[in-house]
Amino acid sequence: MTIADIRPTDEVLGLRARYRAFMEEHVYPNEPVLGREDEESDAVIARLRELAKAEGLWAPHLPPEAGGSSGSFLVYAHLNEEIGRSVWAQLVFGCQAPDAGNGEILWHFGTDEQKERWLAPLVAGEVRSFFSMTEPEVPGSDPTTLRTRAVRDGDEWVIDGHKWFSSGAEGAAFGIVMAVTDPDAEPHRRATQIVVSADTPGVEIVRAVPTMGHRGRGWTTHCEVRYTGVRVPVDSTLGEVGDGFRIAQKRLGPGRIHHVMRWLGQMQRAFELMCGYALEREAFGGPLADKQTVQNWIADSAAEIQACRLMTLDAAHKIDQGDEARVEVSLIKFFAAGVLHDVIDRAVQVHGARGLTDETPLGVMYAMARGARIYDGPDEVHRMVVARRILKSFAAGEPWHFE
Ligand SMILES: Cc1cc2nc3c(=O)[nH]c(=O)nc-3n(C[C@H](O)[C@H](O)[C@H](O)COP(=O)(O)OP(=O)(O)OC[C@H]3O[C@@H](n4cnc5c(N)ncnc54)[C@H](O)[C@@H]3O)c2cc1C
């Protein structure tokens, strides 16, 4: 990879400027309303989504033939330096988690019928979806331990199980459920992904699990879901029976880098707020910007953000070239999650008490950032993946090449 490979073209810069203009005109001014998560905010989101579609800014994570407007990971990374700046913007542009990841696996593994029934309304923004893998009783870090079962009965699957952190399940039209279909198979062939309509009898959203004092509403919920004798036709199977982990890998790899791309926007916004406030606020006879501790925070943040940018663009470029970029994605997932947390934390600290209020977006950003070190694989698991791959290479007599 050279810097030229990952630099935005003039066309991408032009597109990015259009996203920036949209954010400035329509998203940032509406953040206080959107943050209320009530009916008025639903109406604002609906209006902004129509505007984004009309301006050709809809679903930039998917190629045009799938109903999107881009499909290149590298381009999407550049665009997310704008989109990622507001936690609400992904919803406005139709590229929100978990729908973006679900859309991608339906696009890659869905049958024509599944695409028509589930993918088309999802990409059009008419419905939302959820991804139901994690269970409270077993470690999400090691999903080979999952207990939810799907048992074949004639032309149907009968699903029984208990999940939580099915994000966005409240109000969603369907979920993609990871269930054990063959408990005797080797661990990574035991599970299958099955599309389940949310109104199927036996699907019960038990509750939205509050996190850090926030219950959420609709898209922002993390739900506990029970599946009791849930019957769905076998043609709801995504891919082949036993492909659950293979597809999860296809989903989570891109999903992880999508998250990191958004974090680039979040870090840069926090950084700008930190620098602006440091110049403006005075204490002990001069601006905070003159204090060396604050200067250190700014310098460290600048170095770390730039490292995250380059690592993310590199991973995105490799994925566009057909590489799974497993090590690169794991590296950036844990590294950027830490930087995201630290930069927002420093920005909050520079703002003092104001950093915790809703006068700046930092408080909400900080709460959201904490989950980043856990969802889609905790830091420790990604470190393990990276170290194992590197050590395997050394053990085989091949040093690790930084490319
Ligand atoms: C905001 C948020 C949204 C989420 N959305 C979804 C969703 O939409 N769908 C879904 O299915 N799940 C979702 N999850 C769940 C998430 O994927 C799991 O929380 C994650 O996989 C970790 O699983 P766990 O919580 O069971 O932790 P565990 O697996 O029990 O791990 C607990 C801790 O153990 C440590 N640990 C684990 N393995 C190792 C290791 N090998 N070495 C060292 N330490 C280790 C880590 O510190 C880890 O945090 C979400 C989680 C969050 C926080």
Short mmCIF file of C-alpha atoms and ligand atoms in Angstrom, two decimals:
data_model
loop_
_atom_site.label_atom_id
_atom_site.label_comp_id
_atom_site.label_asym_id
_atom_site.label_seq_id
_atom_site.Cartn_x
_atom_site.Cartn_y
_atom_site.Cartn_z
CA MET A 1 0.00 0.00 0.00
CA THR A 2 1.22 3.49 -0.77
CA ILE A 3 -0.30 6.72 0.45
CA ALA A 4 -1.45 7.36 -3.14
CA ASP A 5 -3.57 4.17 -3.00
CA ILE A 6 -5.65 5.43 -0.10
CA ARG A 7 -5.83 9.13 -0.83
CA PRO A 8 -9.32 10.32 -1.83
CA THR A 9 -9.75 11.10 -5.52
CA ASP A 10 -11.20 14.46 -6.55
CA GLU A 11 -14.50 12.70 -7.13
CA VAL A 12 -14.50 11.31 -3.57
CA LEU A 13 -13.52 14.71 -2.18
CA GLY A 14 -16.46 16.22 -4.04
CA LEU A 15 -18.82 13.58 -2.66
CA ARG A 16 -17.43 14.07 0.82
CA ALA A 17 -18.06 17.80 0.55
CA ARG A 18 -21.70 17.04 -0.28
CA TYR A 19 -22.02 14.90 2.85
CA ARG A 20 -20.37 17.65 4.90
CA ALA A 21 -22.78 20.26 3.54
CA PHE A 22 -25.74 17.98 4.33
CA MET A 23 -24.46 17.39 7.86
CA GLU A 24 -24.00 21.10 8.46
CA GLU A 25 -27.36 22.08 7.08
CA HIS A 26 -29.56 19.23 8.29
CA VAL A 27 -27.94 16.97 10.88
CA TYR A 28 -25.98 19.06 13.44
CA PRO A 29 -28.75 21.65 13.89
CA ASN A 30 -31.23 18.83 14.56
CA GLU A 31 -29.09 16.88 17.04
CA PRO A 32 -30.84 18.27 20.13
CA VAL A 33 -34.22 17.12 18.77
CA LEU A 34 -32.85 13.77 17.60
CA GLY A 35 -31.29 13.16 21.02
CA ARG A 36 -34.73 13.35 22.63
CA GLU A 37 -35.71 10.08 20.92
CA ASP A 38 -39.42 10.87 20.75
CA GLU A 39 -42.04 11.12 18.04
CA GLU A 40 -40.75 14.49 16.91
CA SER A 41 -37.28 13.02 16.41
CA ASP A 42 -38.79 10.12 14.43
CA ALA A 43 -40.43 12.67 12.14
CA VAL A 44 -37.16 14.59 11.69
CA ILE A 45 -35.31 11.37 10.84
CA ALA A 46 -37.98 10.41 8.30
CA ARG A 47 -37.77 13.84 6.66
CA LEU A 48 -33.96 13.84 6.53
CA ARG A 49 -33.92 10.33 5.06
CA GLU A 50 -36.09 11.47 2.17
CA LEU A 51 -33.76 14.43 1.63
CA ALA A 52 -30.68 12.17 1.68
CA LYS A 53 -32.30 9.89 -0.91
CA ALA A 54 -33.26 12.84 -3.09
CA GLU A 55 -29.66 14.09 -2.98
CA GLY A 56 -28.20 10.69 -3.96
CA LEU A 57 -26.51 10.24 -0.57
CA TRP A 58 -28.44 7.14 0.45
CA ALA A 59 -26.83 3.84 1.58
CA PRO A 60 -23.21 4.57 0.61
CA HIS A 61 -22.10 1.17 1.99
CA LEU A 62 -23.87 -0.76 -0.76
CA PRO A 63 -23.32 -0.82 -4.53
CA PRO A 64 -26.01 0.71 -6.77
CA GLU A 65 -27.20 -2.74 -7.93
CA ALA A 66 -28.05 -3.50 -4.26
CA GLY A 67 -29.90 -0.20 -3.86
CA GLY A 68 -26.98 1.83 -2.51
CA SER A 69 -24.77 4.59 -3.87
CA SER A 70 -21.16 3.40 -3.55
CA GLY A 71 -20.07 -0.01 -2.25
CA SER A 72 -16.33 0.72 -2.04
CA PHE A 73 -14.88 0.32 1.44
CA LEU A 74 -12.22 2.96 0.82
CA VAL A 75 -14.75 5.51 -0.41
CA TYR A 76 -17.03 4.67 2.49
CA ALA A 77 -14.14 5.22 4.94
CA HIS A 78 -13.55 8.69 3.54
CA LEU A 79 -17.26 9.51 3.68
CA ASN A 80 -17.51 8.36 7.28
CA GLU A 81 -15.10 11.03 8.37
CA GLU A 82 -18.21 13.18 7.85
CA ILE A 83 -21.08 10.74 8.48
CA GLY A 84 -19.50 9.29 11.63
CA ARG A 85 -19.30 12.68 13.32
CA SER A 86 -22.91 12.50 14.50
CA VAL A 87 -24.26 9.36 16.12
CA TRP A 88 -27.54 9.97 14.24
CA ALA A 89 -26.18 10.44 10.75
CA GLN A 90 -25.86 6.73 9.94
CA LEU A 91 -29.62 6.48 10.40
CA VAL A 92 -30.17 9.54 8.21
CA PHE A 93 -28.08 8.12 5.36
CA GLY A 94 -29.48 4.56 5.65
CA CYS A 95 -26.18 2.93 6.59
CA GLN A 96 -26.83 2.26 10.28
CA ALA A 97 -25.69 -0.77 12.24
CA PRO A 98 -26.93 -3.48 12.38
CA ASP A 99 -29.00 -2.99 9.20
CA ALA A 100 -25.92 -2.23 7.09
CA GLY A 101 -24.28 -5.56 8.04
CA ASN A 102 -27.55 -7.46 7.67
CA GLY A 103 -28.07 -5.87 4.26
CA GLU A 104 -24.61 -6.95 3.18
CA ILE A 105 -25.09 -10.60 4.15
CA LEU A 106 -28.53 -10.72 2.56
CA TRP A 107 -26.97 -9.25 -0.57
CA HIS A 108 -24.13 -11.79 -0.61
CA PHE A 109 -25.88 -14.93 0.71
CA GLY A 110 -29.62 -14.37 0.33
CA THR A 111 -31.75 -16.19 -2.21
CA ASP A 112 -33.64 -14.09 -4.77
CA GLU A 113 -36.78 -14.54 -2.70
CA GLN A 114 -35.02 -13.42 0.52
CA LYS A 115 -33.60 -10.41 -1.27
CA GLU A 116 -37.01 -9.40 -2.47
CA ARG A 117 -38.76 -9.98 0.82
CA TRP A 118 -36.15 -8.70 3.28
CA LEU A 119 -33.31 -6.86 1.56
CA ALA A 120 -35.38 -4.61 -0.72
CA PRO A 121 -37.44 -2.96 2.06
CA LEU A 122 -34.37 -2.85 4.33
CA VAL A 123 -32.22 -0.98 1.82
CA ALA A 124 -35.15 1.28 0.95
CA GLY A 125 -35.28 2.27 4.62
CA GLU A 126 -38.86 1.04 4.97
CA VAL A 127 -38.02 -1.43 7.74
CA ARG A 128 -35.28 -2.08 10.30
CA SER A 129 -33.70 -5.36 11.35
CA PHE A 130 -31.64 -6.88 14.16
CA PHE A 131 -28.86 -9.40 14.52
CA SER A 132 -29.49 -11.90 17.29
CA MET A 133 -26.40 -13.82 18.29
CA THR A 134 -25.28 -12.97 21.83
CA GLU A 135 -26.82 -14.87 24.74
CA PRO A 136 -26.73 -13.87 28.41
CA GLU A 137 -25.86 -17.37 29.62
CA VAL A 138 -22.72 -17.96 27.53
CA PRO A 139 -19.71 -15.84 26.53
CA GLY A 140 -20.40 -13.82 23.40
CA SER A 141 -16.63 -13.76 22.84
CA ASP A 142 -16.77 -17.50 22.16
CA PRO A 143 -19.94 -18.03 20.12
CA THR A 144 -19.18 -21.73 19.60
CA THR A 145 -20.85 -22.05 23.03
CA LEU A 146 -24.22 -20.69 21.83
CA ARG A 147 -27.27 -22.59 23.10
CA THR A 148 -30.18 -21.34 21.00
CA ARG A 149 -31.42 -24.33 18.99
CA ALA A 150 -33.14 -24.63 15.63
CA VAL A 151 -34.56 -28.10 15.05
CA ARG A 152 -35.86 -29.18 11.67
CA ASP A 153 -39.50 -30.31 11.61
CA GLY A 154 -40.63 -31.06 8.05
CA ASP A 155 -40.30 -27.87 6.04
CA GLU A 156 -39.84 -25.72 9.12
CA TRP A 157 -37.22 -24.74 11.67
CA VAL A 158 -38.40 -24.65 15.26
CA ILE A 159 -36.29 -22.16 17.21
CA ASP A 160 -35.93 -22.08 21.00
CA GLY A 161 -33.49 -19.84 22.79
CA HIS A 162 -32.66 -16.73 24.75
CA LYS A 163 -30.68 -13.78 23.39
CA TRP A 164 -29.77 -10.33 24.55
CA PHE A 165 -28.12 -7.28 23.08
CA SER A 166 -30.15 -7.78 19.92
CA SER A 167 -29.64 -4.12 19.06
CA GLY A 168 -32.54 -2.35 17.43
CA ALA A 169 -34.95 -5.27 17.87
CA GLU A 170 -37.66 -2.99 19.25
CA GLY A 171 -39.78 -2.03 16.25
CA ALA A 172 -37.73 -4.07 13.76
CA ALA A 173 -39.45 -6.10 11.04
CA PHE A 174 -37.10 -9.07 11.16
CA GLY A 175 -34.00 -10.47 12.78
CA ILE A 176 -31.18 -12.70 11.65
CA VAL A 177 -30.89 -15.32 14.37
CA MET A 178 -27.81 -17.44 14.95
CA ALA A 179 -28.97 -20.87 16.14
CA VAL A 180 -27.35 -24.26 16.65
CA THR A 181 -28.65 -26.64 13.97
CA ASP A 182 -26.18 -29.51 14.44
CA PRO A 183 -24.77 -29.77 17.99
CA ASP A 184 -22.61 -32.76 16.97
CA ALA A 185 -20.80 -31.01 14.12
CA GLU A 186 -17.33 -29.56 14.62
CA PRO A 187 -17.68 -26.29 16.58
CA HIS A 188 -17.61 -23.91 13.62
CA ARG A 189 -20.20 -25.92 11.63
CA ARG A 190 -22.79 -26.15 14.41
CA ALA A 191 -24.69 -22.95 13.82
CA THR A 192 -26.84 -21.53 11.05
CA GLN A 193 -28.24 -18.05 10.44
CA ILE A 194 -31.99 -17.92 9.99
CA VAL A 195 -34.12 -14.93 9.00
CA VAL A 196 -37.04 -14.59 11.39
CA SER A 197 -39.93 -12.20 10.94
CA ALA A 198 -40.38 -10.29 14.20
CA ASP A 199 -44.11 -10.99 14.24
CA THR A 200 -43.68 -14.78 14.17
CA PRO A 201 -45.53 -16.34 17.14
CA GLY A 202 -43.04 -17.18 19.90
CA VAL A 203 -40.72 -14.19 19.28
CA GLU A 204 -40.87 -12.14 22.46
CA ILE A 205 -39.01 -8.89 23.00
CA VAL A 206 -38.69 -9.27 26.76
CA ARG A 207 -37.27 -5.80 27.38
CA ALA A 208 -34.93 -3.13 26.15
CA VAL A 209 -31.92 -3.64 28.43
CA PRO A 210 -30.86 -0.23 29.79
CA THR A 211 -27.15 0.49 29.28
CA MET A 212 -25.31 3.21 31.20
CA GLY A 213 -28.65 4.67 32.28
CA HIS A 214 -30.10 4.72 28.76
CA ARG A 215 -33.05 2.53 27.81
CA GLY A 216 -33.05 3.64 24.19
CA ARG A 217 -35.97 3.68 21.81
CA GLY A 218 -36.41 1.60 18.68
CA TRP A 219 -33.10 1.69 16.82
CA THR A 220 -31.09 2.58 19.95
CA THR A 221 -32.36 -0.31 22.09
CA HIS A 222 -30.39 -3.41 23.05
CA CYS A 223 -33.07 -6.02 23.53
CA GLU A 224 -33.46 -9.24 25.42
CA VAL A 225 -35.35 -11.61 23.13
CA ARG A 226 -36.88 -15.01 23.82
CA TYR A 227 -37.63 -17.50 21.07
CA THR A 228 -40.13 -20.13 22.15
CA GLY A 229 -41.22 -22.72 19.61
CA VAL A 230 -40.72 -20.18 16.81
CA ARG A 231 -41.60 -21.82 13.48
CA VAL A 232 -40.18 -20.45 10.26
CA PRO A 233 -39.95 -22.08 6.84
CA VAL A 234 -36.59 -23.74 6.07
CA ASP A 235 -36.22 -21.40 3.11
CA SER A 236 -35.52 -18.72 5.72
CA THR A 237 -32.04 -20.26 6.05
CA LEU A 238 -29.31 -17.83 5.09
CA GLY A 239 -26.69 -19.65 3.02
CA GLU A 240 -26.21 -23.34 3.76
CA VAL A 241 -27.03 -25.13 7.00
CA GLY A 242 -23.88 -24.99 9.17
CA ASP A 243 -22.64 -21.81 7.48
CA GLY A 244 -23.50 -19.58 10.45
CA PHE A 245 -19.92 -18.84 11.46
CA ARG A 246 -18.67 -18.45 7.91
CA ILE A 247 -21.39 -15.88 7.23
CA ALA A 248 -20.88 -14.23 10.63
CA GLN A 249 -17.26 -13.73 9.69
CA LYS A 250 -18.33 -12.17 6.41
CA ARG A 251 -20.73 -9.94 8.32
CA LEU A 252 -18.58 -9.02 11.27
CA GLY A 253 -15.41 -8.19 9.31
CA PRO A 254 -17.06 -5.44 7.29
CA GLY A 255 -19.29 -4.54 10.25
CA ARG A 256 -16.24 -3.95 12.43
CA ILE A 257 -14.52 -1.73 9.95
CA HIS A 258 -17.78 0.17 9.40
CA HIS A 259 -17.83 0.91 13.12
CA VAL A 260 -14.22 2.05 13.05
CA MET A 261 -14.91 4.33 10.10
CA ARG A 262 -17.67 6.04 12.07
CA TRP A 263 -15.36 6.37 15.06
CA LEU A 264 -12.92 8.32 12.86
CA GLY A 265 -15.63 10.95 12.57
CA GLN A 266 -16.37 10.82 16.30
CA MET A 267 -12.70 11.20 17.28
CA GLN A 268 -12.16 14.12 14.96
CA ARG A 269 -15.23 15.89 16.24
CA ALA A 270 -14.14 15.41 19.87
CA PHE A 271 -10.65 16.58 18.94
CA GLU A 272 -11.97 19.77 17.35
CA LEU A 273 -14.16 20.48 20.37
CA MET A 274 -11.17 19.91 22.67
CA CYS A 275 -8.89 22.26 20.72
CA GLY A 276 -11.57 24.95 20.37
CA TYR A 277 -12.41 24.93 24.07
CA ALA A 278 -8.75 24.83 25.12
CA LEU A 279 -8.18 28.08 23.22
CA GLU A 280 -11.31 29.71 24.59
CA ARG A 281 -11.35 28.75 28.29
CA GLU A 282 -9.01 30.56 30.65
CA ALA A 283 -7.79 29.35 34.06
CA PHE A 284 -4.86 30.41 36.25
CA GLY A 285 -4.12 33.49 34.18
CA GLY A 286 -4.24 32.05 30.68
CA PRO A 287 -5.99 29.77 28.22
CA LEU A 288 -6.07 26.03 28.86
CA ALA A 289 -4.25 25.72 25.54
CA ASP A 290 -1.13 27.09 27.26
CA LYS A 291 -1.02 24.28 29.83
CA GLN A 292 1.36 21.53 28.93
CA THR A 293 -0.93 18.73 30.05
CA VAL A 294 -3.59 19.94 27.63
CA GLN A 295 -0.98 20.30 24.89
CA ASN A 296 0.09 16.72 25.52
CA TRP A 297 -3.50 15.54 25.20
CA ILE A 298 -3.84 17.40 21.93
CA ALA A 299 -0.55 16.08 20.53
CA ASP A 300 -1.24 12.50 21.62
CA SER A 301 -4.75 12.66 20.19
CA ALA A 302 -3.49 14.05 16.86
CA ALA A 303 -0.94 11.23 16.53
CA GLU A 304 -3.42 8.53 17.51
CA ILE A 305 -6.21 9.81 15.25
CA GLN A 306 -3.88 9.96 12.27
CA ALA A 307 -2.67 6.42 13.01
CA CYS A 308 -6.30 5.23 13.13
CA ARG A 309 -7.09 6.98 9.86
CA LEU A 310 -4.18 5.42 8.01
CA MET A 311 -4.79 1.94 9.45
CA THR A 312 -8.48 2.11 8.59
CA LEU A 313 -7.89 3.35 5.05
CA ASP A 314 -5.26 0.63 4.57
CA ALA A 315 -7.66 -2.11 5.77
CA ALA A 316 -10.49 -0.68 3.61
CA HIS A 317 -8.22 -0.62 0.57
CA LYS A 318 -7.18 -4.24 1.17
CA ILE A 319 -10.82 -5.35 1.49
CA ASP A 320 -11.62 -3.59 -1.80
CA GLN A 321 -8.76 -5.60 -3.36
CA GLY A 322 -10.48 -8.86 -2.29
CA ASP A 323 -8.42 -9.47 0.86
CA GLU A 324 -10.33 -10.40 4.04
CA ALA A 325 -7.81 -8.26 5.98
CA ARG A 326 -8.49 -10.26 9.15
CA VAL A 327 -5.40 -9.00 10.98
CA GLU A 328 -5.84 -5.42 9.79
CA VAL A 329 -9.50 -5.34 10.85
CA SER A 330 -8.75 -6.82 14.29
CA LEU A 331 -5.82 -4.43 14.76
CA ILE A 332 -7.88 -1.38 13.98
CA LYS A 333 -10.92 -2.62 15.93
CA PHE A 334 -9.14 -2.72 19.29
CA PHE A 335 -6.70 0.13 18.61
CA ALA A 336 -9.32 2.58 17.37
CA ALA A 337 -11.80 1.64 20.13
CA GLY A 338 -9.14 2.68 22.66
CA VAL A 339 -8.29 5.89 20.82
CA LEU A 340 -11.97 6.74 20.46
CA HIS A 341 -12.43 6.38 24.19
CA ASP A 342 -9.28 8.29 25.12
CA VAL A 343 -9.81 11.22 22.76
CA ILE A 344 -13.41 11.74 23.88
CA ASP A 345 -12.35 11.32 27.51
CA ARG A 346 -9.67 14.03 27.12
CA ALA A 347 -12.14 16.32 25.38
CA VAL A 348 -14.62 15.85 28.24
CA GLN A 349 -11.87 16.59 30.76
CA VAL A 350 -10.84 19.81 29.01
CA HIS A 351 -14.48 20.93 29.10
CA GLY A 352 -14.72 20.28 32.85
CA ALA A 353 -18.32 19.95 34.06
CA ARG A 354 -19.59 21.27 30.73
CA GLY A 355 -18.20 18.13 29.10
CA LEU A 356 -20.80 16.05 30.93
CA THR A 357 -23.75 18.29 30.05
CA ASP A 358 -25.86 18.15 26.94
CA GLU A 359 -24.47 21.55 25.89
CA THR A 360 -21.91 19.62 23.85
CA PRO A 361 -22.35 16.21 22.16
CA LEU A 362 -19.41 14.84 24.18
CA GLY A 363 -21.43 13.23 26.99
CA VAL A 364 -23.48 11.10 24.58
CA MET A 365 -20.39 10.35 22.50
CA TYR A 366 -18.53 9.18 25.59
CA ALA A 367 -21.31 6.82 26.71
CA MET A 368 -21.53 5.34 23.21
CA ALA A 369 -17.76 5.00 22.95
CA ARG A 370 -17.50 2.72 25.97
CA GLY A 371 -19.39 -0.05 24.21
CA ALA A 372 -16.93 0.08 21.31
CA ARG A 373 -14.35 -1.86 23.31
CA ILE A 374 -16.87 -4.70 23.77
CA TYR A 375 -19.26 -5.06 20.81
CA ASP A 376 -18.23 -7.00 17.73
CA GLY A 377 -15.56 -8.67 19.87
CA PRO A 378 -13.91 -7.31 23.02
CA ASP A 379 -10.42 -5.77 22.73
CA GLU A 380 -8.83 -8.82 24.29
CA VAL A 381 -10.22 -11.18 21.65
CA HIS A 382 -8.98 -8.99 18.80
CA ARG A 383 -5.55 -8.79 20.39
CA MET A 384 -5.61 -12.58 20.65
CA VAL A 385 -6.54 -12.93 16.95
CA VAL A 386 -3.73 -10.59 15.89
CA ALA A 387 -1.10 -12.17 18.12
CA ARG A 388 -2.04 -15.72 17.11
CA ARG A 389 -1.78 -14.93 13.40
CA ILE A 390 1.54 -13.16 13.79
CA LEU A 391 2.98 -15.92 15.98
CA LYS A 392 1.76 -18.58 13.56
CA SER A 393 3.68 -16.86 10.84
CA PHE A 394 6.86 -16.73 12.95
CA ALA A 395 6.42 -20.35 14.02
CA ALA A 396 6.33 -21.31 10.35
CA GLY A 397 9.66 -19.54 9.87
CA GLU A 398 8.13 -16.47 8.20
CA PRO A 399 8.62 -13.12 9.92
CA TRP A 400 5.62 -10.81 9.97
CA HIS A 401 5.74 -8.38 7.07
CA PHE A 402 4.27 -4.93 7.59
CA GLU A 403 2.84 -4.04 4.21
C1 LIG B 1 -23.50 -1.63 22.58
C2 LIG B 1 -23.53 -3.10 22.25
C3 LIG B 1 -24.27 -3.55 21.16
C4 LIG B 1 -24.31 -4.90 20.85
N1 LIG B 1 -25.09 -5.33 19.80
C5 LIG B 1 -25.20 -6.66 19.54
C6 LIG B 1 -26.09 -7.13 18.51
O1 LIG B 1 -26.73 -6.35 17.81
N2 LIG B 1 -26.22 -8.47 18.34
C7 LIG B 1 -25.54 -9.37 19.10
O2 LIG B 1 -25.72 -10.57 18.89
N3 LIG B 1 -24.70 -8.95 20.08
C8 LIG B 1 -24.52 -7.63 20.32
N4 LIG B 1 -23.70 -7.18 21.33
C9 LIG B 1 -23.03 -8.16 22.17
C10 LIG B 1 -21.54 -8.25 21.93
O3 LIG B 1 -21.25 -8.77 20.68
C11 LIG B 1 -20.94 -9.05 23.08
O4 LIG B 1 -21.11 -8.27 24.26
C12 LIG B 1 -19.49 -9.41 22.89
O5 LIG B 1 -19.35 -10.38 21.87
C13 LIG B 1 -18.86 -9.94 24.17
O6 LIG B 1 -19.62 -10.98 24.70
P1 LIG B 1 -20.10 -10.96 26.24
O7 LIG B 1 -20.71 -9.66 26.52
O8 LIG B 1 -20.89 -12.18 26.46
O9 LIG B 1 -18.75 -10.99 27.07
P2 LIG B 1 -17.87 -12.33 27.45
O10 LIG B 1 -17.65 -13.17 26.24
O11 LIG B 1 -18.54 -12.95 28.62
O12 LIG B 1 -16.53 -11.66 27.85
C14 LIG B 1 -16.40 -10.84 29.03
C15 LIG B 1 -15.01 -10.26 29.05
O13 LIG B 1 -14.07 -11.31 29.13
C16 LIG B 1 -12.86 -10.90 28.56
N5 LIG B 1 -12.40 -11.92 27.60
C17 LIG B 1 -13.15 -12.68 26.77
N6 LIG B 1 -12.38 -13.49 26.03
C18 LIG B 1 -11.09 -13.24 26.40
C19 LIG B 1 -9.83 -13.73 25.99
N7 LIG B 1 -9.72 -14.69 25.04
N8 LIG B 1 -8.72 -13.22 26.57
C20 LIG B 1 -8.82 -12.27 27.55
N9 LIG B 1 -9.99 -11.77 27.97
C21 LIG B 1 -11.11 -12.24 27.41
C22 LIG B 1 -13.11 -9.57 27.85
O14 LIG B 1 -12.60 -8.52 28.62
C23 LIG B 1 -14.61 -9.50 27.79
O15 LIG B 1 -15.10 -8.16 27.79
C24 LIG B 1 -23.60 -5.83 21.65
C25 LIG B 1 -22.85 -5.37 22.73
C26 LIG B 1 -22.80 -4.02 23.04
C27 LIG B 1 -22.00 -3.56 24.22
#
